[in-house]
mmCIF file of C-alpha atoms in Angstrom:
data_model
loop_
_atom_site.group_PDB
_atom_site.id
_atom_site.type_symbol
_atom_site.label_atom_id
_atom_site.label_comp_id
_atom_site.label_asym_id
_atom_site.label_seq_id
_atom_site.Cartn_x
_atom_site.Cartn_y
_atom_site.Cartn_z
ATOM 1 C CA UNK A 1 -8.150 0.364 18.458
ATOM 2 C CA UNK A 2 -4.919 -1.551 19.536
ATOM 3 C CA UNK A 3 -1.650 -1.345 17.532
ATOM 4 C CA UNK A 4 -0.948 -4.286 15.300
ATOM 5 C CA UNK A 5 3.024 -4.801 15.476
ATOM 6 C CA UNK A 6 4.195 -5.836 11.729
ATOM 7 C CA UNK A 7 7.604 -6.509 13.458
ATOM 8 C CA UNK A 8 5.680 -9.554 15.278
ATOM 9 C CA UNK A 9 3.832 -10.430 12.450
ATOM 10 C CA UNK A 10 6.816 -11.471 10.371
ATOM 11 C CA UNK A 11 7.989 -15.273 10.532
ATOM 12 C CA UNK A 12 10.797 -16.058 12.516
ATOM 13 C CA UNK A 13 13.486 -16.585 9.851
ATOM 14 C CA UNK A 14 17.406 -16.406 9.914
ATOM 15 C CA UNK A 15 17.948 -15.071 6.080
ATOM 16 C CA UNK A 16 21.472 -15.801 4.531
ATOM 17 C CA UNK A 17 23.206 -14.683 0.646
ATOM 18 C CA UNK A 18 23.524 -17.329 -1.130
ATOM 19 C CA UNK A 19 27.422 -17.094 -0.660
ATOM 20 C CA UNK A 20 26.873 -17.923 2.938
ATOM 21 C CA UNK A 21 24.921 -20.704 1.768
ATOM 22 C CA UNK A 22 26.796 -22.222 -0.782
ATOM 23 C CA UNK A 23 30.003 -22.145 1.547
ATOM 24 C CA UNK A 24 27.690 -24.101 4.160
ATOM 25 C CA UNK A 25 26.929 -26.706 1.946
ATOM 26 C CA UNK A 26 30.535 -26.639 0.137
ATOM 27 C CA UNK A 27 29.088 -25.873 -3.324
ATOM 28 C CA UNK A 28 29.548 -23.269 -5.561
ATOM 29 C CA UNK A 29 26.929 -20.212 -5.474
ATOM 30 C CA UNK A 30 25.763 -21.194 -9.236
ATOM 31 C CA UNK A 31 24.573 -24.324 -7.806
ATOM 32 C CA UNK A 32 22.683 -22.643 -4.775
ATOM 33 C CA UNK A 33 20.883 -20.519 -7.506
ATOM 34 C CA UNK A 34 20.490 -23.845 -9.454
ATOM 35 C CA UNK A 35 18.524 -25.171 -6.541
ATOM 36 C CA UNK A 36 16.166 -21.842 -6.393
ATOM 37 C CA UNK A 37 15.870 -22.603 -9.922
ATOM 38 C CA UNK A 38 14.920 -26.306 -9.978
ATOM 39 C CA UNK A 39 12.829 -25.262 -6.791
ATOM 40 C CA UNK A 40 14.554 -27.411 -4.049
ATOM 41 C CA UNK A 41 15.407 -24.604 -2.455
ATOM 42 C CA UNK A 42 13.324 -21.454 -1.611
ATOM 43 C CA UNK A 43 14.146 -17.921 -1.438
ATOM 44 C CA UNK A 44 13.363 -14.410 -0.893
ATOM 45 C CA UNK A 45 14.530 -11.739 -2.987
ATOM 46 C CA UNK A 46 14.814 -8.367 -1.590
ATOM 47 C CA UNK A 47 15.393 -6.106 -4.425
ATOM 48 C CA UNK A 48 18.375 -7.431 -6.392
ATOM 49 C CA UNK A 49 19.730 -9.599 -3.318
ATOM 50 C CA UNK A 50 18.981 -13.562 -2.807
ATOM 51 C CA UNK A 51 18.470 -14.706 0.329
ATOM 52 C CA UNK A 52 17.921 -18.300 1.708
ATOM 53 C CA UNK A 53 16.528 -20.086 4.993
ATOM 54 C CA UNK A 54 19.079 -21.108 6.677
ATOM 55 C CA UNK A 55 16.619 -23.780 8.059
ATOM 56 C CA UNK A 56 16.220 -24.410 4.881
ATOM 57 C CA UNK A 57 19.931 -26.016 4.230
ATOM 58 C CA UNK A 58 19.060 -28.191 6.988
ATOM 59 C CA UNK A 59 16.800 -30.418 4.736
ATOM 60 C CA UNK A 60 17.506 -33.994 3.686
ATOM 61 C CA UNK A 61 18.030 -33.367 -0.127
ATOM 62 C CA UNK A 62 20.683 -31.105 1.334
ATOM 63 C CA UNK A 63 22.074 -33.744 3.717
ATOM 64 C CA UNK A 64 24.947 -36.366 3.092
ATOM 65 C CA UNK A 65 25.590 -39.295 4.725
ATOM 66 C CA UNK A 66 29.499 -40.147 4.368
ATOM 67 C CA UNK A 67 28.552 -43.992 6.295
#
């Protein structure tokens, strides 16, 4: 029976605090746990931590256009 490698099974994903986050969008880290909240922005919670996408931050709601 071949090996199955959970390593390879995972998605590819590039998991941030929401610190990091909230610094890369230049809001507070309330309003990145506001966004989990209101469910514009997803997350993973590994044990007491928050993590976010950061592919996720990348999105147009999270976009502004200064033109």
């Amino acid at each position: 029976m071949p090996r199955r490698n959970p390593a390879s099974a995972l998605p590819d994903r590039h998991l941030i605090a929401t610190t990091e986050a909230a610094e890369y969008l230049d809001v507070s880290p309330g309003t990145i746990r506001q966004y989990i909240a209101d469910g514009k922005l997803r997350c993973v919670k590994i044990g007491r931590l928050i993590k976010v996408d950061a592919r996720d931050l990348e999105a147009p709601i999270f976009t502004v256009d200064n033109s």
